[in-house]
Tab-separated table of C-alpha atoms in Angstrom:
chain	number	residue	atom	x	y	z
A	28	MET	CA	-103.112	-19.693	-39.153
A	29	SER	CA	-106.575	-18.495	-38.140
A	30	LEU	CA	-107.560	-14.838	-37.847
A	31	PHE	CA	-107.938	-15.319	-34.075
A	32	GLN	CA	-104.388	-16.743	-33.771
A	33	LYS	CA	-102.981	-13.843	-35.828
A	34	SER	CA	-104.802	-11.292	-33.660
A	35	THR	CA	-103.610	-13.006	-30.477
A	36	ARG	CA	-99.995	-13.103	-31.680
A	37	LYS	CA	-100.168	-9.422	-32.676
A	38	PHE	CA	-101.541	-8.519	-29.239
A	39	CYS	CA	-98.790	-10.518	-27.488
A	40	HIS	CA	-96.102	-8.776	-29.569
A	41	LEU	CA	-97.645	-5.388	-28.758
A	42	PHE	CA	-97.854	-6.276	-25.053
A	43	THR	CA	-94.211	-7.437	-25.031
A	44	PHE	CA	-93.111	-4.260	-26.836
A	45	LYS	CA	-94.995	-2.068	-24.382
A	46	GLY	CA	-93.346	-3.975	-21.549
A	47	LEU	CA	-89.978	-2.647	-22.733
A	48	PHE	CA	-90.895	0.908	-21.763
A	49	ALA	CA	-89.908	2.237	-18.325
A	50	SER	CA	-92.777	3.475	-16.163
A	51	ASP	CA	-92.736	7.143	-15.180
A	52	ILE	CA	-92.063	7.718	-11.500
A	53	ALA	CA	-92.493	10.342	-8.784
A	54	ILE	CA	-89.843	10.661	-6.073
A	55	ASP	CA	-90.200	12.091	-2.587
A	56	LEU	CA	-86.491	12.750	-2.025
A	57	GLY	CA	-86.416	13.336	1.712
A	58	THR	CA	-83.610	14.042	4.155
A	59	ALA	CA	-84.482	10.926	6.156
A	60	ASN	CA	-86.333	8.683	3.669
A	61	THR	CA	-86.877	8.434	-0.076
A	62	LEU	CA	-90.163	7.100	-1.470
A	63	VAL	CA	-90.737	6.200	-5.111
A	64	TYR	CA	-94.210	6.128	-6.674
A	65	GLN	CA	-94.467	4.251	-9.968
A	66	LYS	CA	-97.218	5.110	-12.437
A	67	ASN	CA	-100.132	2.655	-12.217
A	68	GLN	CA	-98.306	0.754	-9.447
A	69	GLY	CA	-98.369	3.031	-6.381
A	70	ILE	CA	-95.485	3.323	-3.913
A	71	VAL	CA	-92.923	0.693	-4.885
A	72	LEU	CA	-89.944	1.793	-2.764
A	73	ASP	CA	-89.474	3.250	0.718
A	74	GLU	CA	-85.830	3.426	1.794
A	75	PRO	CA	-83.719	5.552	4.162
A	76	SER	CA	-81.777	8.301	2.344
A	77	VAL	CA	-78.413	6.881	3.388
A	78	VAL	CA	-75.325	5.924	1.373
A	79	ALA	CA	-72.399	3.805	2.579
A	80	ARG	CA	-69.080	4.550	0.871
A	81	ILE	CA	-65.768	2.681	0.897
A	82	LYS	CA	-62.382	4.307	0.344
A	83	GLU	CA	-60.600	3.092	-2.779
A	84	LYS	CA	-57.391	4.663	-4.140
A	85	GLY	CA	-57.845	7.807	-2.085
A	86	SER	CA	-61.498	8.464	-2.944
A	87	TYR	CA	-64.829	7.173	-1.647
A	88	VAL	CA	-66.968	4.891	-3.818
A	89	PRO	CA	-70.650	4.230	-2.915
A	90	TYR	CA	-71.426	0.548	-2.400
A	91	ALA	CA	-74.571	0.308	-0.234
A	92	PHE	CA	-77.809	2.285	-0.149
A	93	GLY	CA	-81.031	2.565	1.840
A	94	LYS	CA	-81.778	0.137	4.680
A	95	LYS	CA	-78.479	-1.717	4.305
A	96	ALA	CA	-76.509	1.538	4.529
A	97	LYS	CA	-78.562	2.867	7.483
A	98	MET	CA	-77.678	-0.216	9.536
A	99	MET	CA	-74.042	0.897	9.239
A	100	LEU	CA	-74.547	4.409	10.698
A	101	GLY	CA	-72.119	4.874	13.580
A	102	LYS	CA	-70.732	1.337	13.208
A	103	THR	CA	-68.267	1.576	10.316
A	104	PRO	CA	-64.497	0.924	10.325
A	105	GLY	CA	-62.032	3.593	9.141
A	106	GLU	CA	-62.189	2.882	5.405
A	107	ILE	CA	-66.011	2.906	5.274
A	108	GLU	CA	-68.414	5.749	6.053
A	109	ALA	CA	-72.211	5.921	6.076
A	110	ILE	CA	-73.624	9.356	5.213
A	111	ARG	CA	-76.857	11.153	4.446
A	112	PRO	CA	-76.344	12.924	1.092
A	113	LEU	CA	-79.199	15.359	1.839
A	114	LYS	CA	-79.311	17.963	4.567
A	115	ASP	CA	-82.278	20.197	5.381
A	116	GLY	CA	-84.154	18.767	2.395
A	117	VAL	CA	-81.498	19.696	-0.184
A	118	ILE	CA	-78.431	17.966	-1.609
A	119	ALA	CA	-75.285	18.260	0.490
A	120	ASP	CA	-73.222	15.644	-1.386
A	121	PHE	CA	-74.062	15.725	-5.105
A	122	LYS	CA	-72.154	12.590	-6.201
A	123	SER	CA	-73.604	10.410	-3.438
A	124	ALA	CA	-77.121	11.769	-4.043
A	125	GLU	CA	-76.797	11.012	-7.745
A	126	GLU	CA	-75.614	7.434	-7.090
A	127	MET	CA	-78.408	6.933	-4.544
A	128	LEU	CA	-81.032	8.158	-7.024
A	129	LYS	CA	-79.628	5.838	-9.712
A	130	TYR	CA	-79.964	2.907	-7.313
A	131	PHE	CA	-83.531	3.799	-6.320
A	132	ILE	CA	-84.611	4.345	-9.956
A	133	ARG	CA	-83.114	0.974	-10.949
A	134	SER	CA	-84.842	-0.666	-7.972
A	135	ALA	CA	-88.200	0.794	-9.045
A	136	ASN	CA	-87.710	-0.208	-12.709
A	137	THR	CA	-86.270	-3.717	-12.448
A	138	LYS	CA	-87.163	-4.808	-15.985
A	139	LEU	CA	-84.991	-4.207	-19.058
A	140	THR	CA	-86.277	-1.095	-20.837
A	141	VAL	CA	-85.542	0.771	-24.061
A	142	ASN	CA	-86.273	4.247	-22.726
A	143	LYS	CA	-85.699	6.458	-19.705
A	144	PRO	CA	-88.573	7.320	-17.361
A	145	ASN	CA	-89.980	10.797	-16.858
A	146	ILE	CA	-89.577	11.805	-13.219
A	147	ILE	CA	-91.444	14.151	-10.884
A	148	ILE	CA	-89.302	15.030	-7.876
A	149	CYS	CA	-90.257	17.017	-4.772
A	150	VAL	CA	-88.332	20.060	-3.518
A	151	PRO	CA	-88.731	22.141	-0.318
A	152	SER	CA	-90.663	25.379	-0.854
A	153	GLY	CA	-87.821	27.327	0.781
A	154	SER	CA	-85.053	25.872	-1.368
A	155	THR	CA	-83.004	28.234	-3.540
A	156	PRO	CA	-82.839	28.060	-7.369
A	157	VAL	CA	-79.304	26.650	-7.037
A	158	GLU	CA	-80.501	23.916	-4.660
A	159	ARG	CA	-83.434	23.074	-6.938
A	160	ARG	CA	-81.173	22.937	-9.954
A	161	ALA	CA	-78.876	20.523	-8.084
A	162	ILE	CA	-81.807	18.164	-7.393
A	163	GLN	CA	-82.976	18.425	-11.019
A	164	ASP	CA	-79.463	17.763	-12.344
A	165	ALA	CA	-79.012	14.781	-10.024
A	166	ALA	CA	-82.249	13.210	-11.288
A	167	GLU	CA	-81.275	13.833	-14.910
A	168	SER	CA	-77.812	12.329	-14.346
A	169	ALA	CA	-79.392	9.363	-12.566
A	170	GLY	CA	-81.196	8.324	-15.749
A	171	ALA	CA	-84.315	10.449	-16.249
A	172	ASN	CA	-85.744	11.366	-19.636
A	173	GLU	CA	-87.437	14.536	-18.442
A	174	VAL	CA	-87.520	15.936	-14.889
A	175	PHE	CA	-90.332	18.004	-13.377
A	176	LEU	CA	-90.254	19.591	-9.923
A	177	ILE	CA	-93.104	20.033	-7.457
A	178	GLU	CA	-93.038	21.849	-4.124
A	179	GLU	CA	-93.374	19.520	-1.143
A	180	PRO	CA	-96.281	21.277	0.606
A	181	MET	CA	-98.331	21.194	-2.610
A	182	ALA	CA	-97.635	17.458	-3.007
A	183	ALA	CA	-98.465	16.899	0.686
A	184	ALA	CA	-101.773	18.769	0.357
A	185	ILE	CA	-102.759	16.744	-2.737
A	186	GLY	CA	-101.743	13.521	-0.953
A	187	ALA	CA	-103.831	14.494	2.090
A	188	GLY	CA	-106.887	14.940	-0.122
A	189	LEU	CA	-107.231	18.703	0.362
A	190	PRO	CA	-109.230	20.621	-2.292
A	191	VAL	CA	-106.162	22.430	-3.640
A	192	THR	CA	-107.787	23.468	-6.945
A	193	GLU	CA	-110.902	24.973	-5.301
A	194	PRO	CA	-111.320	28.706	-4.468
A	195	GLU	CA	-110.881	28.053	-0.755
A	196	GLY	CA	-107.916	28.099	1.593
A	197	SER	CA	-106.221	24.942	2.857
A	198	MET	CA	-103.326	24.875	5.307
A	199	VAL	CA	-100.815	22.038	5.390
A	200	VAL	CA	-97.814	21.580	7.676
A	201	ASP	CA	-95.398	18.958	6.357
A	202	ILE	CA	-92.791	18.006	8.975
A	203	GLY	CA	-90.026	15.982	7.365
A	204	GLY	CA	-86.582	14.890	8.443
A	205	GLY	CA	-84.814	18.128	7.520
A	206	THR	CA	-87.485	20.805	7.092
A	207	THR	CA	-90.959	21.853	8.151
A	208	GLU	CA	-92.992	23.169	5.217
A	209	VAL	CA	-95.948	25.400	6.079
A	210	ALA	CA	-98.209	26.458	3.216
A	211	ILE	CA	-101.539	28.111	2.502
A	212	ILE	CA	-102.974	26.754	-0.767
A	213	SER	CA	-105.865	27.967	-2.916
A	214	LEU	CA	-106.902	27.668	-6.579
A	215	GLY	CA	-104.069	25.267	-7.387
A	216	GLY	CA	-101.321	27.571	-6.168
A	217	ILE	CA	-99.349	28.313	-3.014
A	218	VAL	CA	-100.558	31.653	-1.639
A	219	TYR	CA	-98.004	31.670	1.169
A	220	SER	CA	-95.272	29.247	2.146
A	221	ARG	CA	-92.618	29.122	4.807
A	222	SER	CA	-89.832	26.594	5.146
A	223	ALA	CA	-88.185	26.179	8.546
A	224	ARG	CA	-84.977	24.186	8.865
A	225	VAL	CA	-86.365	22.069	11.677
A	226	GLY	CA	-87.665	18.507	11.514
A	227	GLY	CA	-87.059	14.976	12.704
A	228	ASP	CA	-83.257	15.268	12.491
A	229	ILE	CA	-83.211	18.377	14.700
A	230	MET	CA	-85.439	16.551	17.197
A	231	ASP	CA	-83.003	13.621	17.267
A	232	GLU	CA	-80.083	16.011	17.798
A	233	ALA	CA	-81.985	17.771	20.616
A	234	ILE	CA	-82.495	14.433	22.387
A	235	LYS	CA	-78.803	13.558	21.982
A	236	SER	CA	-77.700	16.959	23.334
A	237	TYR	CA	-80.078	16.782	26.315
A	238	ILE	CA	-78.833	13.346	27.359
A	239	ARG	CA	-75.204	14.366	26.866
A	240	GLU	CA	-75.524	17.573	28.903
A	241	ASN	CA	-77.793	16.321	31.681
A	242	HIS	CA	-76.719	12.702	32.058
A	243	LYS	CA	-73.178	12.690	30.616
A	244	LEU	CA	-74.178	9.862	28.300
A	245	LEU	CA	-73.245	9.810	24.620
A	246	ILE	CA	-75.777	8.114	22.336
A	247	GLY	CA	-75.925	7.650	18.559
A	248	GLU	CA	-78.286	8.954	15.905
A	249	THR	CA	-80.188	5.664	15.598
A	250	THR	CA	-80.744	5.457	19.366
A	251	ALA	CA	-82.041	9.043	19.482
A	252	GLU	CA	-84.499	8.249	16.688
A	253	LYS	CA	-85.767	5.184	18.587
A	254	ILE	CA	-86.281	7.301	21.723
A	255	LYS	CA	-88.262	9.912	19.747
A	256	LYS	CA	-90.508	7.302	18.155
A	257	SER	CA	-91.028	5.324	21.391
A	258	ILE	CA	-91.596	7.971	24.083
A	259	GLY	CA	-91.225	11.319	22.307
A	260	SER	CA	-93.901	13.903	23.096
A	261	ALA	CA	-94.557	17.552	22.223
A	262	SER	CA	-95.983	18.311	25.682
A	263	LEU	CA	-94.792	17.596	29.195
A	264	PRO	CA	-96.731	14.627	30.633
A	265	GLY	CA	-98.379	14.658	34.042
A	266	GLU	CA	-96.606	13.409	37.147
A	267	SER	CA	-98.651	10.211	37.057
A	268	ASN	CA	-97.071	9.228	33.740
A	269	LYS	CA	-94.081	7.026	34.502
A	270	GLU	CA	-93.420	5.809	30.959
A	271	GLY	CA	-89.762	5.477	30.034
A	272	MET	CA	-87.210	3.331	28.256
A	273	MET	CA	-83.733	1.963	28.887
A	274	VAL	CA	-81.067	3.815	26.910
A	275	LYS	CA	-77.561	2.540	26.219
A	276	GLY	CA	-74.517	4.601	25.320
A	277	ARG	CA	-71.047	5.627	26.440
A	278	ASP	CA	-70.458	7.302	29.797
A	279	LEU	CA	-68.566	10.549	29.131
A	280	VAL	CA	-66.991	10.468	32.634
A	281	SER	CA	-65.696	6.910	32.804
A	282	GLY	CA	-65.637	6.185	29.074
A	283	MET	CA	-67.395	2.878	29.780
A	284	PRO	CA	-70.633	1.560	28.210
A	285	LYS	CA	-73.604	2.539	30.379
A	286	GLU	CA	-77.358	2.005	30.592
A	287	MET	CA	-79.919	4.390	32.104
A	288	LEU	CA	-83.672	4.840	32.360
A	289	LEU	CA	-84.971	7.819	30.390
A	290	SER	CA	-88.474	9.129	31.160
A	291	GLU	CA	-91.054	10.551	28.760
A	292	HIS	CA	-90.929	13.807	30.746
A	293	GLN	CA	-87.193	14.169	30.051
A	294	VAL	CA	-87.643	13.520	26.334
A	295	ALA	CA	-90.486	16.057	26.126
A	296	GLU	CA	-88.234	18.565	27.885
A	297	SER	CA	-85.515	18.021	25.290
A	298	LEU	CA	-87.986	18.646	22.437
A	299	ILE	CA	-89.337	21.973	23.705
A	300	GLU	CA	-87.138	24.086	21.392
A	301	PRO	CA	-87.787	22.179	18.104
A	302	VAL	CA	-91.541	22.132	18.831
A	303	HIS	CA	-91.428	25.877	19.550
A	304	GLN	CA	-89.722	26.503	16.185
A	305	ILE	CA	-92.432	24.539	14.352
A	306	ILE	CA	-95.208	26.447	16.142
A	307	SER	CA	-93.443	29.752	15.432
A	308	ALA	CA	-93.380	28.942	11.670
A	309	ILE	CA	-97.114	28.108	11.776
A	310	LYS	CA	-97.980	31.339	13.613
A	311	THR	CA	-95.958	33.413	11.132
A	312	ALA	CA	-97.834	31.771	8.236
A	313	LEU	CA	-101.204	32.437	9.859
A	314	GLU	CA	-100.280	36.084	10.461
A	315	SER	CA	-99.427	36.456	6.754
A	316	THR	CA	-102.605	34.814	5.440
A	317	PRO	CA	-105.162	36.985	3.565
A	318	PRO	CA	-108.381	37.495	5.602
A	319	GLU	CA	-110.675	35.549	3.250
A	320	LEU	CA	-108.409	32.520	3.385
A	321	SER	CA	-108.065	32.874	7.163
A	322	SER	CA	-111.816	32.351	7.493
A	323	ASP	CA	-111.530	29.118	5.475
A	324	ILE	CA	-108.740	27.869	7.749
A	325	VAL	CA	-110.856	28.640	10.821
A	326	ASP	CA	-113.537	26.354	9.352
A	327	LYS	CA	-111.249	23.586	8.069
A	328	GLY	CA	-108.266	23.723	10.443
A	329	ILE	CA	-104.691	22.592	9.858
A	330	VAL	CA	-103.526	19.283	8.368
A	331	LEU	CA	-100.237	17.732	9.546
A	332	SER	CA	-98.205	15.444	7.299
A	333	GLY	CA	-94.713	13.956	7.325
A	334	GLY	CA	-93.087	11.722	9.933
A	335	GLY	CA	-92.807	14.609	12.401
A	336	GLY	CA	-96.586	14.902	12.416
A	337	LEU	CA	-96.676	11.586	14.292
A	338	LEU	CA	-94.917	13.064	17.338
A	339	ARG	CA	-97.226	12.448	20.275
A	340	ASN	CA	-99.394	15.429	21.321
A	341	LEU	CA	-97.976	17.727	18.616
A	342	GLY	CA	-101.415	18.335	17.111
A	343	LYS	CA	-102.807	19.074	20.568
A	344	VAL	CA	-100.065	21.632	21.323
A	345	ILE	CA	-100.521	23.358	17.940
A	346	SER	CA	-104.299	23.446	18.454
A	347	GLU	CA	-103.937	24.962	21.947
A	348	THR	CA	-101.575	27.643	20.607
A	349	THR	CA	-103.474	28.611	17.448
A	350	LYS	CA	-107.040	27.895	18.692
A	351	LEU	CA	-107.630	25.977	15.443
A	352	SER	CA	-108.560	22.362	14.860
A	353	VAL	CA	-105.605	20.177	13.860
A	354	ARG	CA	-105.677	16.728	12.298
A	355	VAL	CA	-102.987	14.349	11.106
A	356	ALA	CA	-103.316	13.156	7.487
A	357	ASP	CA	-104.435	9.557	6.987
A	358	ASP	CA	-101.000	8.417	5.835
A	359	PRO	CA	-98.599	11.180	6.956
A	360	LEU	CA	-95.382	9.331	6.103
A	361	CYS	CA	-96.466	8.770	2.482
A	362	CYS	CA	-98.431	12.002	1.922
A	363	VAL	CA	-95.857	13.731	-0.277
A	364	ALA	CA	-95.184	10.582	-2.343
A	365	LEU	CA	-98.920	9.894	-2.779
A	366	GLY	CA	-99.559	13.502	-3.767
A	367	SER	CA	-96.779	13.572	-6.357
A	368	GLY	CA	-98.099	10.180	-7.546
A	369	LYS	CA	-101.576	11.666	-8.090
A	370	VAL	CA	-99.965	14.417	-10.134
A	371	LEU	CA	-98.073	11.778	-12.149
A	372	GLU	CA	-101.318	9.906	-12.869
A	373	ASN	CA	-103.139	13.124	-13.870
A	374	MET	CA	-100.458	15.243	-15.535
A	375	ASP	CA	-102.922	17.252	-17.660
A	376	TYR	CA	-105.070	18.221	-14.677
A	377	PHE	CA	-102.156	19.101	-12.368
A	378	SER	CA	-99.678	20.424	-14.949
A	379	HIS	CA	-99.808	23.913	-13.382
A	380	VAL	CA	-98.188	22.684	-10.139
A	381	LEU	CA	-95.124	21.324	-11.979
A	382	PHE	CA	-92.119	23.378	-13.048
A	383	LYS	CA	-88.496	23.149	-14.152
A	384	GLN	CA	-85.570	25.054	-12.706
A	385	ASP	CA	-83.577	26.967	-15.333
């Protein structure tokens, strides 16, 4: 055998051996969606944070996750239930969250491996030590070698490309499914943060309540989400705007299926309170910001991330209230996942933003 053939065979064996190792991953474990970033691969999974469970011998056993489970919301027979194991950004059902994480980790690492991956997982800035420990434990139980935590607004700011390690203030508002994270960041740390339990889920619930109270029509969670994404707005439109959509549900008076036309004005009216809560959290953060950092924010403005940042006219309403410029991040839905992915790719540089919960 020639020297070249020996070298080639040795390289192939080394390559095959390396292929047996699981890639480290970063997880944006959200109330509405979970995104998984794999080292050197980018975002490899984007699934709804939903678990479908079936009742067996008196207890529920998870059997479907993600998109498949979300399709079952509100449509299951008695022995099956579809649930969201996270509420307000933290774990509400530990067993289901653990099983869901196991499924997502397996989906990200499809090859047979000889080791467990290291995992970075995002937590809300306002979560308690107990809540953070629950998320850390769930990731460890789901098959992690070592688990590191990162606060969501820090990950969002890194994902949005803000100069978080520089001696200048940056303000990020991450509006997720369960929480709105407002943070002032400078020199690689969070100077001030505020977590408000308001987000996309509260907006959906506000739309459902408005339609139920004003039109005696009962609609489901999925329908409310479609309404928000289609004609939702943070500000009341002018009279000339006649945009609307047909909504189907159950008439609370007759009990019969019913269809009605819902206008953009009505949806905006239903969202007044959630939008007000988000603006209130932003104003409180600005009032608590040190003067030197306030001057930086005047120059640079506010960056919105998260799915809630896509609500029509939200940036405009925030700008009118605060008198600051507001922009939506380039990829708001993936900001937190991309930011935690950057940290994963540059662990030495960003090690100071990672921590473990004792």
